[in-house]
Each structure stands twice: as structure tokens, then as C-alpha cells.
Coordinates of C-alpha atoms in Angstrom, one line a residue:
M1 CA -23.4 10.7 -6.0
T2 CA -24.5 7.4 -4.5
P3 CA -21.8 5.4 -2.7
T4 CA -20.3 2.6 -4.9
P5 CA -21.3 -1.0 -4.1
Y6 CA -17.7 -1.5 -2.9
R7 CA -18.1 1.2 -0.3
A8 CA -21.5 -0.1 0.8
L9 CA -20.1 -3.6 1.3
A10 CA -17.0 -2.2 3.0
A11 CA -19.1 -0.1 5.3
A12 CA -21.1 -3.1 6.4
A13 CA -18.0 -5.2 6.9
V14 CA -16.4 -2.5 9.0
A15 CA -19.5 -2.0 11.2
V16 CA -19.6 -5.8 11.9
A17 CA -15.9 -5.9 12.6
L18 CA -15.9 -3.0 15.0
A19 CA -18.9 -4.3 16.8
L20 CA -17.7 -7.8 17.3
T21 CA -13.9 -7.4 17.6
A22 CA -12.6 -6.2 21.0
P23 CA -9.6 -3.8 20.8
A24 CA -6.3 -5.6 20.7
A25 CA -4.7 -6.3 24.1
P26 CA -1.3 -5.0 25.0
R27 CA 1.6 -7.3 24.0
A28 CA 5.2 -7.7 24.5
S29 CA 7.3 -5.4 22.2
A30 CA 7.8 -7.2 18.9
Q31 CA 8.5 -5.1 15.8
P32 CA 8.3 -6.7 12.4
A33 CA 11.9 -7.2 11.2
A34 CA 10.9 -6.4 7.6
C35 CA 9.9 -2.8 8.2
A36 CA 13.5 -1.7 8.9
A37 CA 14.5 -2.5 5.4
N38 CA 12.5 0.2 3.7
G39 CA 11.6 2.5 6.6
F40 CA 11.9 2.4 10.4
C41 CA 10.5 1.0 13.5
E42 CA 10.4 2.7 16.9
D43 CA 9.4 1.2 20.2
F44 CA 11.1 4.0 22.3
E45 CA 13.0 1.5 24.4
S46 CA 16.3 3.1 23.5
Q47 CA 15.2 6.4 25.0
T48 CA 17.2 7.2 28.1
G49 CA 15.9 10.6 29.1
T50 CA 12.5 12.3 29.6
T51 CA 12.7 14.3 26.3
P52 CA 12.3 12.3 23.0
A53 CA 15.7 12.2 21.4
G54 CA 17.5 10.4 18.6
R55 CA 15.4 10.7 15.5
W56 CA 12.7 12.5 17.5
T57 CA 12.3 16.2 18.2
T58 CA 9.7 18.2 20.1
A59 CA 9.8 21.5 18.3
V60 CA 6.4 23.2 17.8
A61 CA 5.4 25.8 15.1
N62 CA 4.4 29.4 15.6
C63 CA 3.9 29.4 19.3
S64 CA 4.1 27.2 22.4
G65 CA 2.1 26.8 25.6
T66 CA 1.3 24.2 28.2
G67 CA 1.2 21.0 26.1
T68 CA 4.1 18.6 26.6
A69 CA 5.6 15.6 24.9
T70 CA 7.8 13.4 27.1
V71 CA 9.2 9.8 27.3
D72 CA 7.0 7.9 29.8
T73 CA 7.9 4.8 31.8
T74 CA 4.5 4.2 33.4
T75 CA 2.4 3.2 30.4
A76 CA 3.6 1.3 27.3
H77 CA 2.1 -0.9 24.6
G78 CA 5.1 -3.1 24.5
G79 CA 8.2 -2.9 26.7
T80 CA 8.6 -0.2 29.2
R81 CA 8.6 3.1 27.4
S82 CA 6.3 5.2 25.2
V83 CA 5.8 8.9 24.3
R84 CA 3.3 10.7 26.4
V85 CA 1.6 13.8 25.2
T86 CA -0.2 16.0 27.7
G87 CA -2.5 17.9 25.3
K88 CA -4.3 21.1 26.2
A89 CA -7.1 23.1 24.5
G90 CA -6.1 26.0 22.3
Y91 CA -3.7 26.0 19.3
C92 CA -0.7 27.4 21.1
N93 CA -0.8 24.5 23.6
H94 CA 0.0 22.0 20.9
A95 CA 2.8 19.4 21.5
F96 CA 4.3 16.9 19.1
A97 CA 7.2 14.5 19.0
G98 CA 8.2 14.3 15.3
T99 CA 10.7 12.6 13.1
S100 CA 11.9 13.0 9.5
L101 CA 10.8 10.6 6.8
S102 CA 14.0 11.2 4.8
D103 CA 15.0 7.5 5.2
V104 CA 11.8 6.2 3.7
P105 CA 11.9 5.7 -0.1
S106 CA 10.0 8.5 -1.9
G107 CA 7.2 7.9 -4.4
G108 CA 4.6 5.1 -4.4
D109 CA 3.0 3.8 -1.3
L110 CA 3.8 5.1 2.2
Y111 CA 2.5 3.0 5.1
A112 CA 2.4 3.9 8.7
R113 CA 1.4 2.0 11.8
L114 CA 1.1 3.4 15.3
W115 CA -0.4 2.3 18.6
V116 CA -2.2 5.1 20.5
R117 CA -3.9 5.2 23.9
H118 CA -5.8 8.3 25.2
T119 CA -8.0 9.2 28.1
T120 CA -10.7 11.5 26.8
A121 CA -13.2 10.9 24.0
L122 CA -12.6 13.0 20.8
P123 CA -14.5 16.3 21.1
A124 CA -17.0 17.8 18.7
Q125 CA -14.5 20.5 17.7
H126 CA -11.5 19.8 15.4
V127 CA -8.4 18.3 16.9
T128 CA -5.2 16.8 15.4
F129 CA -3.1 14.0 16.9
A130 CA -0.8 13.1 13.9
A131 CA 0.5 15.4 11.2
L132 CA 2.6 15.1 8.1
R133 CA 4.2 18.2 6.5
D134 CA 3.4 18.0 2.7
A135 CA 6.2 19.3 0.5
N136 CA 3.7 19.2 -2.5
D137 CA 1.3 21.5 -0.6
N138 CA 3.6 24.4 0.2
G139 CA 4.7 22.7 3.5
R140 CA 1.2 22.7 4.9
D141 CA 0.1 19.7 7.0
L142 CA -1.9 16.6 6.2
R143 CA -3.6 16.0 9.6
M144 CA -5.2 13.0 11.2
G145 CA -7.4 13.7 14.2
G146 CA -11.0 14.1 15.0
Q147 CA -14.1 16.2 14.7
N148 CA -17.7 15.6 15.7
K149 CA -16.4 12.9 18.1
A150 CA -15.1 10.6 15.3
L151 CA -11.8 10.2 13.4
Q152 CA -11.1 12.4 10.4
W153 CA -8.4 13.5 8.1
N154 CA -8.0 17.2 7.4
R155 CA -5.9 19.1 4.8
E156 CA -4.6 22.3 6.3
S157 CA -4.2 24.2 3.1
D158 CA -8.0 24.2 2.2
D159 CA -9.6 22.7 5.3
A160 CA -11.0 19.8 3.3
T161 CA -12.1 16.9 5.6
L162 CA -12.3 13.1 5.1
P163 CA -15.0 12.1 5.6
A164 CA -17.3 15.2 5.0
Q165 CA -18.5 16.5 8.3
S166 CA -22.2 15.7 7.5
P167 CA -24.1 13.2 9.7
A168 CA -23.9 10.6 7.0
G169 CA -20.1 11.2 6.5
V170 CA -19.4 11.1 10.3
A171 CA -21.3 7.8 10.6
L172 CA -18.9 6.2 8.1
S173 CA -16.0 7.0 10.5
T174 CA -15.5 5.7 14.0
P175 CA -14.6 7.1 17.4
L176 CA -11.1 6.5 18.9
P177 CA -11.6 4.2 21.9
V178 CA -10.4 5.6 25.2
N179 CA -8.3 3.9 27.9
T180 CA -7.2 1.1 25.6
W181 CA -4.4 0.7 23.0
T182 CA -5.7 1.1 19.5
C183 CA -3.8 0.2 16.3
L184 CA -4.0 2.9 13.6
E185 CA -2.7 2.3 10.1
F186 CA -2.8 4.4 7.0
R187 CA -1.5 4.1 3.4
L188 CA -0.7 7.1 1.2
D189 CA -0.4 6.4 -2.5
R190 CA 1.9 9.3 -3.2
T191 CA 1.7 8.7 -7.0
A192 CA -2.1 8.4 -7.4
G193 CA -3.3 10.5 -4.5
R194 CA -5.1 7.7 -2.7
L195 CA -5.5 7.2 1.0
D196 CA -6.6 4.2 3.2
T197 CA -7.1 4.0 6.9
W198 CA -7.4 1.0 9.2
V199 CA -8.4 0.8 12.9
N200 CA -7.5 -2.4 14.7
G201 CA -7.0 -4.0 11.3
G202 CA -10.4 -3.0 9.8
L203 CA -10.7 -0.6 6.9
V204 CA -12.7 2.5 7.8
T205 CA -15.0 3.3 4.9
G206 CA -15.2 7.1 5.7
L207 CA -11.4 7.4 5.8
V208 CA -10.7 6.3 2.3
V209 CA -9.8 8.3 -0.8
D210 CA -10.2 6.0 -3.8
G211 CA -10.2 8.4 -6.6
T212 CA -13.9 8.2 -7.3
P213 CA -15.8 11.1 -5.7
T214 CA -18.4 9.8 -3.2
Q215 CA -20.8 12.1 -1.5
D216 CA -20.2 12.4 2.3
V217 CA -16.9 10.6 2.0
D218 CA -14.2 12.0 -0.4
Q219 CA -16.2 14.2 -2.8
Q220 CA -15.0 17.3 -1.0
W221 CA -11.5 16.0 -0.7
L222 CA -11.3 15.4 -4.5
N223 CA -12.8 18.8 -5.5
R224 CA -9.2 20.0 -5.6
G225 CA -7.7 17.9 -8.3
G226 CA -4.2 16.7 -8.5
W227 CA -3.6 16.0 -4.8
R228 CA -0.3 14.1 -4.7
P229 CA 1.1 14.2 -1.1
A230 CA 4.9 14.2 -0.4
P231 CA 5.2 14.0 3.4
G232 CA 8.5 14.9 4.8
D233 CA 7.9 14.1 8.4
L234 CA 5.6 12.4 10.9
R235 CA 4.6 14.2 14.1
L236 CA 2.6 12.5 16.9
G237 CA 0.9 14.7 19.6
W238 CA -2.1 16.9 20.1
E239 CA -3.3 20.1 18.6
S240 CA -6.7 21.6 19.5
Y241 CA -8.5 24.4 17.6
G242 CA -11.1 25.0 20.3
E243 CA -12.1 22.6 23.1
G244 CA -10.3 19.5 23.9
D245 CA -7.7 18.5 26.6
D246 CA -6.4 15.0 26.3
T247 CA -3.6 12.7 27.5
L248 CA -2.2 10.4 24.9
W249 CA 0.5 7.7 24.6
Y250 CA 2.2 6.6 21.4
D251 CA 4.2 3.4 21.0
D252 CA 5.4 0.8 18.5
V253 CA 5.5 3.2 15.5
A254 CA 6.5 1.7 12.1
V255 CA 6.8 3.4 8.7
G256 CA 7.7 1.8 5.4
T257 CA 6.6 1.1 1.8
S258 CA 4.5 -2.0 2.4
R259 CA 1.8 -2.7 5.0
I260 CA 3.2 -3.5 8.4
G261 CA 0.0 -4.6 10.2
C262 CA -1.0 -4.7 13.8

């Protein structure tokens, strides 16, 4: 199927924005007050130890190895603290800091905003740096990460990817810049099964599920009808299924039912 005119125009706009707009510079910590009313904000400034605590846990599934998730005071987007993940190649070396989404209203739109910084370009093989456990998919993960050196979404239950991992599909995504803070946002329409993704405020055409199957973008994703995600948690970290060591920092995380912005 030929991409819709909307997607073509959006792809051109995103390409121009990514080419002309430099990544946002670090700022003083300032969380939008509104996000606390229907979700939560986390700048990690209240963390007092080296292990993420409070609403955050560091448990990993199935096996554990050399990856770690710790509170860091050397690098932060705002303030003086962030979560640092030392990610290592190989599934059992995964490491995540996670939190329940039980305090976010269910149904309708779920928005998340996070700032991430990492040291190594996304590899060709599949990696995950954010995951949400989907109660409507037998507890399997909806995963945000990378493949073929660009950002992608992956559905654990059937290994569907967004965009499709064709050259044309990958070209509609974007790499995750290294050694700078990047603002990632996404919207899950839990009622209609839609998904939008923004990088530094720009919508990424290849990371959109709009309900109309488009070759190289969401056609594969929509092959399984009736996708209606019901995420119960949000985990930030690193999981590699082959190659790929990385060091990542996460800061200024916000989740709610309306867009929070960068």
C-alpha cells in the first residue's frame, strides 16, 4: 500500500525538523505541575541511595547478569540526580528501573515523556531501552528500543516491529543521538490501539500506528487485529538480544493522560 499523503507530508516535516533543530540543551529541573494530577513526574532528586527506591524497583525477569541500574550524581538532565544503566550485551545482562502505572487512570490516552542520554550508537541487532508489560497481551512486553541503528517499537508476543525492518521502513525512523540529552515522548491510545512517537518534539513518521495499514510502517503491526494495549508498568534500562553494550542515563520522566511535552 502506498503511504497516505499525511504520512508523506509528515515524513518531510520530520526530516526537515531533525536536520535543522539541534538537540535540546540540558536545563534546570522543572517538571510541569499539571502532570501530577493524572499521573506522575519523577526527577529522581528525592533519591538518597544508590539503588532506585520509592516507586522504583530494579527486579529483572528470568535471569540476571552484569547489567546494573543505579542512582547517579555525576550526570543529570536537570538537578543533580538521574538513573544510570550500565547495559551489557546478552539477554541475561539486562537491567531496568521500573515503576507501576497503577496511579495513572486506565483507558484512553496514555502519554509518557522521558529524557535519555547514552554513549554508544544503537547497534544493528535488536535492543530495548524501555518496556511496558501489557496485561492485554498475556503480560508480554511492548518494547521501545532499536534495530538496524534506528529507533523502533517491538511487540514481544509476535515480534512485530514498528516500523517494518525494511530499508524503506528504517529510513522513516531516526537514530538515537549519542552523548546528548534527547527528549522521547509517546502516546498510546489504549482504546483504539494507536501509537505516536516524538523525538525532541518532532513526530517520527515510522513510529506511528494510525489504524490504516501502511507498507514499511505499521502494516505488519496491524496484521494482528484488535491490538488494545493495557500497560501496567514502565521500565527504563537496557536489554540486548545479541550485540550491544551501552551506558544510559534517564531523567525527568513524566506519565499522564495528556501530552506533557519537552
